[in-house]
Amino acid sequence: MRRSVDVVVVGAGIVGSACALELAKAGMRVAVIERDAIGSGATAAGMGHIVVMDDSEAQFALTSYSQSLWQALAPELPASVEYERTGTIWVAADDEEMAEVHRKFAFYTTRGIAVEILDAQSLAEAEPNLRRPLAGGLRVISDAVLYPPCAAGYLLEKAKREHPGVELILGQDAVGIGNGRVVLRDGTQIHSPIVINATGSSAPELTPGIAIKKRKGHLIITDRYPDFVRHQLVELGYLKSAHSSTADSVAFNVQPRKTGQLLIGSSRQYDAEDSGVDRDIVSSMIERAALYMPQIANLSALRVWSGFRAATPDKLPLIGPTEDASIFLATGHEGLGITTSLATARLLADQLLGRYSAIPRDPYLPSRVVKEPAKSPAVEISHA
Ligand SMILES: Cc1cc2nc3c(=O)[nH]c(=O)nc-3n(C[C@H](O)[C@H](O)[C@H](O)COP(=O)(O)OP(=O)(O)OC[C@H]3O[C@@H](n4cnc5c(N)ncnc54)[C@H](O)[C@@H]3O)c2cc1C
């Protein structure tokens, strides 16, 4: 069977769903192919922290732009998305981390982000369950949290509801892309001048040669303990662990959900391809969390899971064209893909439609890190 559309999006995680909506808004006929359920990959495993970050100017530009797009969308998000502006507190344990609080304060204030320095006492008042004493913290007012799989579902549902040219093909995997076509496992070919590879950490399977590595992460969700935590809390030591490009690491990172539950994170591991739960890592996460919030050790955990972040060497996503003129990438978002999904979709649509972009696009172009020319395996598929 053969058919044709204007654009095929492979992968219905939060990034593919955002791309489908953005391109449908531009009047394109869009087919979305997802081998499993909508939002079932890293999107289901993620924490849903919509956070402005400052590792680099490019990371700041993408996260703050995307956060503003989430803020604009927020009034129409259904209750199931659980969007809430909790704010973030970056927790400083000692004077060295307090120096980082001051550096971040200067960075954010000069760029128009509302932040507030908390001393030890105001930190204890803001979050009574944190251990005492701690040195203080930085509150970032505009950060939010949401429930990622429902957010992805909403973006696609909106795309379909408002734009008749959107088609979802669920339960089918793409086995090859390239030269203006997508081949599905059942042999169906879809012809399209544009194919977006939004398959997260699986992206190199369809576009070999791109610099994506799997980075495993675990999360724990507890029973309901309303008001136990009020902000997304992240230790400043988190930055050291997130920056490490080799070692396994855990860091204190806790999120209050609208349901009253707590999400406890998080871990980072390279070279861990097995999706099973690693008990040692989970024990380390609980120990780390209890170091900051001793009462956490007495809460009841309901479930633990893991997922794979799609990591790039420079910690920025891959958004844009490849060697094959028909293939575009929207992947490599590591631990920030929920936050940056909307901006990714906007930048990609701007490229495809020749529009001006609100922020520079160059820092995210795949050409900066592609190790070898990306060749599609589609040409090798015998039944295609
Ligand atoms: C533990 C953890 C915590 C995180 N916390 C946060 C956070 O707080 N904030 C934040 O912004 N980000 C967070 N992230 C990162 C975020 O979850 C990811 O960056 C984001 O979900 C990536 O979305 P995606 O759509 O690119 O990929 P995915 O959600 O993985 O979607 C890819 C989709 O493609 C499908 N697919 C793959 N191959 C094929 C194929 N051949 N054919 C058809 N379909 C295919 C998959 O089934 C999947 O549904 C976290 C990640 C982890 C693991």
Short mmCIF file of C-alpha atoms and ligand atoms in Angstrom, two decimals:
data_model
loop_
_atom_site.label_atom_id
_atom_site.label_comp_id
_atom_site.label_asym_id
_atom_site.label_seq_id
_atom_site.Cartn_x
_atom_site.Cartn_y
_atom_site.Cartn_z
CA MET A 1 0.00 0.00 0.00
CA ARG A 2 1.33 3.46 -0.89
CA ARG A 3 0.10 6.87 0.10
CA SER A 4 1.50 10.36 0.49
CA VAL A 5 1.36 13.22 2.96
CA ASP A 6 3.24 16.51 3.44
CA VAL A 7 5.18 15.35 6.48
CA VAL A 8 5.62 12.15 8.48
CA VAL A 9 6.54 12.37 12.15
CA VAL A 10 8.02 9.12 13.46
CA GLY A 11 7.56 8.85 17.23
CA ALA A 12 4.67 10.17 19.34
CA GLY A 13 6.58 11.17 22.44
CA ILE A 14 6.24 14.73 23.66
CA VAL A 15 8.62 15.98 20.94
CA GLY A 16 6.92 14.22 18.00
CA SER A 17 3.49 15.24 19.32
CA ALA A 18 4.56 18.89 19.57
CA CYS A 19 6.01 18.75 16.03
CA ALA A 20 2.79 17.24 14.65
CA LEU A 21 0.70 20.02 16.20
CA GLU A 22 2.99 22.80 15.00
CA LEU A 23 3.10 21.51 11.42
CA ALA A 24 -0.63 20.84 11.34
CA LYS A 25 -1.17 24.45 12.46
CA ALA A 26 0.77 25.49 9.36
CA GLY A 27 -1.76 23.62 7.22
CA MET A 28 0.35 20.53 6.44
CA ARG A 29 -1.06 17.01 6.08
CA VAL A 30 0.74 15.14 8.84
CA ALA A 31 1.01 11.40 9.53
CA VAL A 32 2.32 10.39 12.96
CA ILE A 33 3.72 6.88 13.35
CA GLU A 34 4.12 5.39 16.82
CA ARG A 35 5.07 1.80 17.49
CA ASP A 36 3.61 1.74 20.99
CA ALA A 37 1.21 4.14 22.77
CA ILE A 38 1.35 7.95 22.65
CA GLY A 39 3.90 9.26 25.15
CA SER A 40 5.05 5.78 26.15
CA GLY A 41 8.83 6.22 25.74
CA ALA A 42 11.03 8.57 27.75
CA THR A 43 8.00 10.85 27.93
CA ALA A 44 6.24 8.39 30.26
CA ALA A 45 9.43 7.95 32.29
CA GLY A 46 10.20 11.65 32.71
CA MET A 47 9.56 13.94 35.64
CA GLY A 48 7.75 16.76 33.87
CA HIS A 49 9.76 19.62 35.34
CA ILE A 50 9.41 22.64 33.04
CA VAL A 51 12.63 24.32 33.99
CA VAL A 52 14.80 27.18 32.80
CA MET A 53 18.45 26.08 32.73
CA ASP A 54 21.73 27.96 32.44
CA ASP A 55 24.49 25.52 31.44
CA SER A 56 25.03 27.53 28.25
CA GLU A 57 23.44 30.47 26.47
CA ALA A 58 21.93 28.07 23.93
CA GLN A 59 20.42 25.88 26.65
CA PHE A 60 19.03 28.96 28.39
CA ALA A 61 17.54 30.30 25.16
CA LEU A 62 15.80 27.02 24.34
CA THR A 63 14.50 26.29 27.84
CA SER A 64 13.25 29.81 28.54
CA TYR A 65 11.63 30.13 25.10
CA SER A 66 9.93 26.77 25.53
CA GLN A 67 8.81 27.58 29.05
CA SER A 68 7.12 30.71 27.72
CA LEU A 69 5.32 28.56 25.10
CA TRP A 70 4.09 26.23 27.89
CA GLN A 71 2.88 29.28 29.84
CA ALA A 72 0.92 30.45 26.80
CA LEU A 73 -0.64 26.99 26.37
CA ALA A 74 -1.36 26.49 30.08
CA PRO A 75 -4.87 28.05 30.20
CA GLU A 76 -6.20 25.46 27.76
CA LEU A 77 -4.46 22.38 29.24
CA PRO A 78 -6.96 19.91 30.72
CA ALA A 79 -6.78 18.91 34.40
CA SER A 80 -5.24 15.56 33.41
CA VAL A 81 -2.03 17.36 32.35
CA GLU A 82 -1.60 18.52 35.99
CA TYR A 83 0.22 21.70 34.97
CA GLU A 84 1.21 23.68 38.05
CA ARG A 85 3.61 26.59 38.58
CA THR A 86 5.31 25.25 41.67
CA GLY A 87 8.58 27.09 41.08
CA THR A 88 11.95 25.43 41.64
CA ILE A 89 14.25 25.74 44.61
CA TRP A 90 17.90 24.95 43.89
CA VAL A 91 19.08 23.83 47.32
CA ALA A 92 22.54 24.83 48.55
CA ALA A 93 24.07 22.59 51.21
CA ASP A 94 27.19 24.64 51.93
CA ASP A 95 28.99 27.90 51.19
CA GLU A 96 30.43 26.60 47.92
CA GLU A 97 26.93 25.84 46.66
CA MET A 98 25.73 29.19 48.02
CA ALA A 99 28.31 30.83 45.74
CA GLU A 100 26.62 28.98 42.87
CA VAL A 101 23.27 30.38 44.05
CA HIS A 102 24.68 33.90 43.67
CA ARG A 103 26.12 33.11 40.23
CA LYS A 104 22.78 31.71 39.05
CA PHE A 105 20.94 34.69 40.56
CA ALA A 106 23.08 37.10 38.53
CA PHE A 107 22.68 35.01 35.35
CA TYR A 108 18.90 34.82 35.59
CA THR A 109 18.20 38.37 36.71
CA THR A 110 20.25 39.86 33.87
CA ARG A 111 18.12 37.81 31.46
CA GLY A 112 14.74 38.78 32.91
CA ILE A 113 13.95 35.59 34.86
CA ALA A 114 12.33 36.17 38.26
CA VAL A 115 14.47 34.58 40.98
CA GLU A 116 14.91 35.04 44.69
CA ILE A 117 17.78 34.13 47.03
CA LEU A 118 16.69 32.25 50.16
CA ASP A 119 18.84 32.24 53.28
CA ALA A 120 18.85 29.25 55.62
CA GLN A 121 15.78 30.45 57.51
CA SER A 122 13.64 31.36 54.52
CA LEU A 123 14.53 28.02 52.92
CA ALA A 124 13.35 26.21 56.08
CA GLU A 125 10.11 28.23 56.04
CA ALA A 126 9.53 27.55 52.35
CA GLU A 127 10.16 23.80 52.72
CA PRO A 128 9.77 22.68 56.35
CA ASN A 129 10.65 19.05 55.60
CA LEU A 130 14.17 19.86 54.42
CA ARG A 131 16.88 18.99 56.95
CA ARG A 132 18.34 21.84 59.00
CA PRO A 133 20.63 23.56 58.69
CA LEU A 134 21.17 24.00 54.97
CA ALA A 135 22.93 27.04 53.55
CA GLY A 136 20.02 28.40 51.50
CA GLY A 137 18.77 28.25 47.95
CA LEU A 138 17.58 29.95 44.79
CA ARG A 139 13.87 30.08 44.02
CA VAL A 140 13.00 30.27 40.32
CA ILE A 141 9.43 31.53 40.28
CA SER A 142 8.32 30.65 36.74
CA ASP A 143 9.26 26.94 36.71
CA ALA A 144 6.37 24.49 36.56
CA VAL A 145 5.57 20.79 36.59
CA LEU A 146 3.21 18.70 34.48
CA TYR A 147 2.34 15.06 33.73
CA PRO A 148 4.21 14.34 30.48
CA PRO A 149 2.28 11.47 28.84
CA CYS A 150 -1.03 13.34 29.20
CA ALA A 151 0.63 16.48 27.85
CA ALA A 152 1.78 14.55 24.76
CA GLY A 153 -1.71 13.09 24.38
CA TYR A 154 -3.25 16.56 24.60
CA LEU A 155 -0.95 18.00 21.91
CA LEU A 156 -1.91 15.23 19.49
CA GLU A 157 -5.58 15.36 20.40
CA LYS A 158 -5.54 19.13 19.75
CA ALA A 159 -3.75 18.57 16.43
CA LYS A 160 -6.41 16.09 15.32
CA ARG A 161 -9.36 18.09 16.64
CA GLU A 162 -8.36 21.39 15.07
CA HIS A 163 -6.72 20.14 11.85
CA PRO A 164 -8.41 17.53 9.66
CA GLY A 165 -5.16 16.60 7.85
CA VAL A 166 -3.66 14.79 10.85
CA GLU A 167 -3.52 10.99 10.88
CA LEU A 168 -2.25 8.79 13.71
CA ILE A 169 -0.83 5.37 12.90
CA LEU A 170 -0.38 3.58 16.22
CA GLY A 171 1.09 0.15 16.89
CA GLN A 172 3.30 0.25 13.78
CA ASP A 173 7.01 0.81 13.69
CA ALA A 174 8.89 2.55 10.97
CA VAL A 175 11.64 0.20 9.81
CA GLY A 176 13.25 2.57 7.34
CA ILE A 177 13.18 6.24 6.45
CA GLY A 178 14.85 8.19 3.68
CA ASN A 179 14.65 9.39 0.09
CA GLY A 180 11.23 10.87 0.75
CA ARG A 181 9.53 7.79 2.15
CA VAL A 182 8.83 5.83 5.29
CA VAL A 183 8.51 2.06 5.29
CA LEU A 184 6.44 0.45 8.03
CA ARG A 185 6.98 -3.06 9.36
CA ASP A 186 3.91 -4.36 7.49
CA GLY A 187 5.41 -3.14 4.20
CA THR A 188 3.27 0.00 3.89
CA GLN A 189 5.14 2.87 2.25
CA ILE A 190 4.28 6.46 2.97
CA HIS A 191 5.70 9.02 0.59
CA SER A 192 6.52 12.38 2.04
CA PRO A 193 9.00 15.10 1.15
CA ILE A 194 9.70 15.59 4.87
CA VAL A 195 10.22 12.89 7.50
CA ILE A 196 10.91 13.89 11.09
CA ASN A 197 12.81 11.38 13.18
CA ALA A 198 11.43 12.05 16.68
CA THR A 199 12.14 8.62 18.12
CA GLY A 200 14.12 9.83 21.14
CA SER A 201 16.91 7.50 22.21
CA SER A 202 16.00 5.09 19.35
CA ALA A 203 16.78 7.72 16.71
CA PRO A 204 20.10 6.16 15.54
CA GLU A 205 18.21 2.97 14.55
CA LEU A 206 16.50 4.96 11.78
CA THR A 207 19.27 7.51 11.18
CA PRO A 208 22.60 5.74 11.75
CA GLY A 209 25.62 7.87 12.54
CA ILE A 210 23.97 10.49 14.71
CA ALA A 211 25.64 11.21 18.01
CA ILE A 212 22.98 9.97 20.44
CA LYS A 213 23.72 7.79 23.47
CA LYS A 214 21.19 6.28 25.85
CA ARG A 215 21.37 7.66 29.37
CA LYS A 216 19.28 5.65 31.77
CA GLY A 217 17.33 7.26 34.60
CA HIS A 218 15.15 5.98 37.45
CA LEU A 219 12.23 7.60 39.27
CA ILE A 220 10.18 6.65 42.33
CA ILE A 221 6.59 7.71 43.00
CA THR A 222 5.12 7.73 46.50
CA ASP A 223 1.67 7.55 47.99
CA ARG A 224 -0.18 10.86 48.63
CA TYR A 225 1.40 13.24 51.13
CA PRO A 226 -0.13 16.67 50.37
CA ASP A 227 2.04 19.66 51.31
CA PHE A 228 5.07 17.49 52.17
CA VAL A 229 6.92 19.32 49.38
CA ARG A 230 5.79 22.62 47.80
CA HIS A 231 8.36 23.37 45.08
CA GLN A 232 10.38 21.23 42.73
CA LEU A 233 13.50 20.77 44.88
CA VAL A 234 16.86 20.10 43.29
CA GLU A 235 20.21 19.94 45.06
CA LEU A 236 22.89 22.11 43.50
CA GLY A 237 25.13 19.05 43.55
CA TYR A 238 22.74 17.85 40.78
CA LEU A 239 24.65 19.99 38.35
CA LYS A 240 27.83 18.02 39.04
CA SER A 241 26.04 14.72 38.42
CA ALA A 242 24.17 15.90 35.32
CA HIS A 243 27.44 17.20 33.84
CA SER A 244 29.41 14.02 34.31
CA SER A 245 29.70 12.30 30.94
CA THR A 246 30.92 8.96 32.26
CA ALA A 247 30.12 8.01 35.86
CA ASP A 248 26.80 6.72 37.22
CA SER A 249 25.29 9.35 39.48
CA VAL A 250 22.30 10.11 41.67
CA ALA A 251 21.08 13.45 42.97
CA PHE A 252 18.32 14.77 45.23
CA ASN A 253 15.48 15.94 43.03
CA VAL A 254 11.90 15.85 44.36
CA GLN A 255 8.69 17.02 42.77
CA PRO A 256 5.25 17.59 44.27
CA ARG A 257 2.45 16.27 42.05
CA LYS A 258 -1.03 17.77 42.01
CA THR A 259 -2.30 14.44 43.36
CA GLY A 260 -0.27 14.96 46.56
CA GLN A 261 2.21 12.30 45.48
CA LEU A 262 5.96 12.90 45.34
CA LEU A 263 8.21 12.00 42.45
CA ILE A 264 11.68 11.22 43.72
CA GLY A 265 14.61 11.33 41.35
CA SER A 266 16.97 10.94 39.88
CA SER A 267 19.78 8.87 38.46
CA ARG A 268 21.99 8.99 35.38
CA GLN A 269 23.78 6.00 33.84
CA TYR A 270 25.56 5.47 30.53
CA ASP A 271 26.13 1.99 29.10
CA ALA A 272 23.08 0.59 30.90
CA GLU A 273 21.00 -0.77 28.02
CA ASP A 274 18.82 -3.01 30.19
CA SER A 275 15.54 -1.27 30.97
CA GLY A 276 15.09 -3.15 34.28
CA VAL A 277 15.15 -1.40 37.65
CA ASP A 278 18.59 -1.36 39.27
CA ARG A 279 18.04 -1.86 43.03
CA ASP A 280 21.41 -0.42 44.01
CA ILE A 281 20.72 2.77 42.11
CA VAL A 282 17.25 3.07 43.66
CA SER A 283 18.71 2.56 47.16
CA SER A 284 21.24 5.32 46.47
CA MET A 285 18.46 7.63 45.30
CA ILE A 286 16.47 7.04 48.49
CA GLU A 287 19.57 7.56 50.65
CA ARG A 288 20.35 10.79 48.84
CA ALA A 289 16.77 12.03 49.19
CA ALA A 290 16.74 11.14 52.91
CA LEU A 291 19.96 13.09 53.37
CA TYR A 292 18.07 16.24 52.36
CA MET A 293 14.60 15.26 53.68
CA PRO A 294 14.99 12.72 56.48
CA GLN A 295 11.23 12.00 56.67
CA ILE A 296 11.25 10.73 53.09
CA ALA A 297 12.58 7.44 54.42
CA ASN A 298 9.23 6.92 56.22
CA LEU A 299 7.02 7.49 53.14
CA SER A 300 5.52 4.67 51.18
CA ALA A 301 6.70 4.22 47.59
CA LEU A 302 4.17 2.91 45.08
CA ARG A 303 6.25 2.30 41.98
CA VAL A 304 9.75 2.60 40.55
CA TRP A 305 10.63 2.73 36.86
CA SER A 306 13.39 3.61 34.46
CA GLY A 307 13.67 5.29 31.08
CA PHE A 308 16.29 6.36 28.56
CA ARG A 309 17.29 9.94 27.91
CA ALA A 310 18.73 10.65 24.45
CA ALA A 311 22.08 12.29 25.23
CA THR A 312 24.29 14.27 22.82
CA PRO A 313 27.96 15.14 23.40
CA ASP A 314 27.28 18.86 23.99
CA LYS A 315 23.99 18.46 25.91
CA LEU A 316 21.96 20.29 23.28
CA PRO A 317 19.30 18.61 21.12
CA LEU A 318 19.51 17.87 17.41
CA ILE A 319 16.89 19.95 15.59
CA GLY A 320 17.08 20.22 11.83
CA PRO A 321 18.18 18.66 8.54
CA THR A 322 20.47 15.72 7.82
CA GLU A 323 22.48 14.60 4.79
CA ASP A 324 19.28 13.11 3.32
CA ALA A 325 17.28 16.14 2.26
CA SER A 326 14.02 14.49 3.32
CA ILE A 327 15.06 13.59 6.88
CA PHE A 328 14.92 16.04 9.77
CA LEU A 329 15.87 15.28 13.36
CA ALA A 330 14.04 16.28 16.54
CA THR A 331 15.85 14.29 19.18
CA GLY A 332 18.72 14.38 21.69
CA HIS A 333 16.88 16.29 24.41
CA GLU A 334 18.53 14.34 27.30
CA GLY A 335 16.85 15.42 30.55
CA LEU A 336 15.04 18.45 29.16
CA GLY A 337 12.76 17.17 26.40
CA ILE A 338 9.52 17.80 28.25
CA THR A 339 10.57 21.41 28.82
CA THR A 340 11.96 22.00 25.33
CA SER A 341 9.43 20.07 23.21
CA LEU A 342 7.33 23.09 22.25
CA ALA A 343 10.32 25.23 21.27
CA THR A 344 11.80 22.32 19.32
CA ALA A 345 8.60 22.02 17.30
CA ARG A 346 8.48 25.77 16.70
CA LEU A 347 12.12 25.93 15.52
CA LEU A 348 11.70 22.94 13.23
CA ALA A 349 8.53 24.36 11.71
CA ASP A 350 10.31 27.70 11.22
CA GLN A 351 13.09 25.92 9.31
CA LEU A 352 10.67 23.96 7.15
CA LEU A 353 8.46 26.94 6.38
CA GLY A 354 11.23 29.49 5.93
CA ARG A 355 10.00 31.54 8.88
CA TYR A 356 11.96 33.80 11.17
CA SER A 357 12.65 32.18 14.59
CA ALA A 358 12.37 33.82 17.99
CA ILE A 359 15.81 32.47 19.02
CA PRO A 360 18.89 31.52 16.92
CA ARG A 361 18.56 27.99 15.44
CA ASP A 362 22.22 27.26 14.70
CA PRO A 363 23.24 25.88 18.14
CA TYR A 364 20.86 22.94 17.69
CA LEU A 365 21.59 22.01 14.05
CA PRO A 366 22.54 18.32 13.76
CA SER A 367 25.48 19.11 11.47
CA ARG A 368 27.49 20.29 14.50
CA VAL A 369 27.79 16.78 15.99
CA VAL A 370 27.02 14.23 13.26
CA LYS A 371 29.94 11.80 13.33
CA GLU A 372 29.48 10.37 9.86
CA PRO A 373 27.04 11.05 7.03
CA ALA A 374 23.64 9.84 8.16
CA LYS A 375 22.47 7.20 5.72
CA SER A 376 18.98 5.81 5.85
CA PRO A 377 18.59 2.05 6.04
CA ALA A 378 15.45 2.36 3.89
CA VAL A 379 17.41 1.61 0.74
CA GLU A 380 18.38 -1.77 2.19
CA ILE A 381 14.83 -2.95 2.91
CA SER A 382 14.05 -5.73 0.48
CA HIS A 383 10.24 -5.70 0.75
CA ALA A 384 10.04 -1.92 0.39
C1 LIG B 1 14.15 9.68 34.69
C2 LIG B 1 13.91 10.82 33.72
C3 LIG B 1 13.50 12.05 34.21
C4 LIG B 1 13.30 13.11 33.33
N1 LIG B 1 12.84 14.31 33.82
C5 LIG B 1 12.60 15.34 32.97
C6 LIG B 1 12.09 16.59 33.46
O1 LIG B 1 11.82 16.73 34.63
N2 LIG B 1 11.92 17.60 32.56
C7 LIG B 1 12.21 17.47 31.23
O2 LIG B 1 12.06 18.44 30.49
N3 LIG B 1 12.64 16.28 30.73
C8 LIG B 1 12.85 15.22 31.57
N4 LIG B 1 13.33 14.05 31.10
C9 LIG B 1 13.65 13.94 29.67
C10 LIG B 1 12.40 13.73 28.85
O3 LIG B 1 11.61 12.70 29.41
C11 LIG B 1 12.80 13.38 27.42
O4 LIG B 1 13.77 14.30 26.95
C12 LIG B 1 11.59 13.45 26.48
O5 LIG B 1 10.53 12.65 26.97
C13 LIG B 1 11.98 13.01 25.09
O6 LIG B 1 10.80 12.94 24.32
P1 LIG B 1 10.85 12.33 22.88
O7 LIG B 1 9.51 12.53 22.29
O8 LIG B 1 12.05 12.85 22.16
O9 LIG B 1 11.20 10.78 23.10
P2 LIG B 1 10.27 9.60 23.59
O10 LIG B 1 9.30 10.02 24.62
O11 LIG B 1 11.17 8.45 23.91
O12 LIG B 1 9.40 9.28 22.30
C14 LIG B 1 9.90 8.57 21.21
C15 LIG B 1 8.77 7.71 20.68
O13 LIG B 1 9.19 7.10 19.47
C16 LIG B 1 8.64 5.80 19.42
N5 LIG B 1 9.47 5.04 18.49
C17 LIG B 1 10.79 4.70 18.62
N6 LIG B 1 11.20 4.05 17.52
C18 LIG B 1 10.15 3.98 16.68
C19 LIG B 1 9.97 3.44 15.37
N7 LIG B 1 10.97 2.84 14.70
N8 LIG B 1 8.75 3.55 14.79
C20 LIG B 1 7.71 4.16 15.45
N9 LIG B 1 7.83 4.67 16.69
C21 LIG B 1 9.04 4.61 17.29
C22 LIG B 1 8.73 5.32 20.87
O14 LIG B 1 7.80 4.27 21.10
C23 LIG B 1 8.40 6.58 21.63
O15 LIG B 1 7.03 6.70 21.95
C24 LIG B 1 13.51 12.94 31.94
C25 LIG B 1 13.89 11.69 31.45
C26 LIG B 1 14.08 10.63 32.33
C27 LIG B 1 14.46 9.29 31.77
#
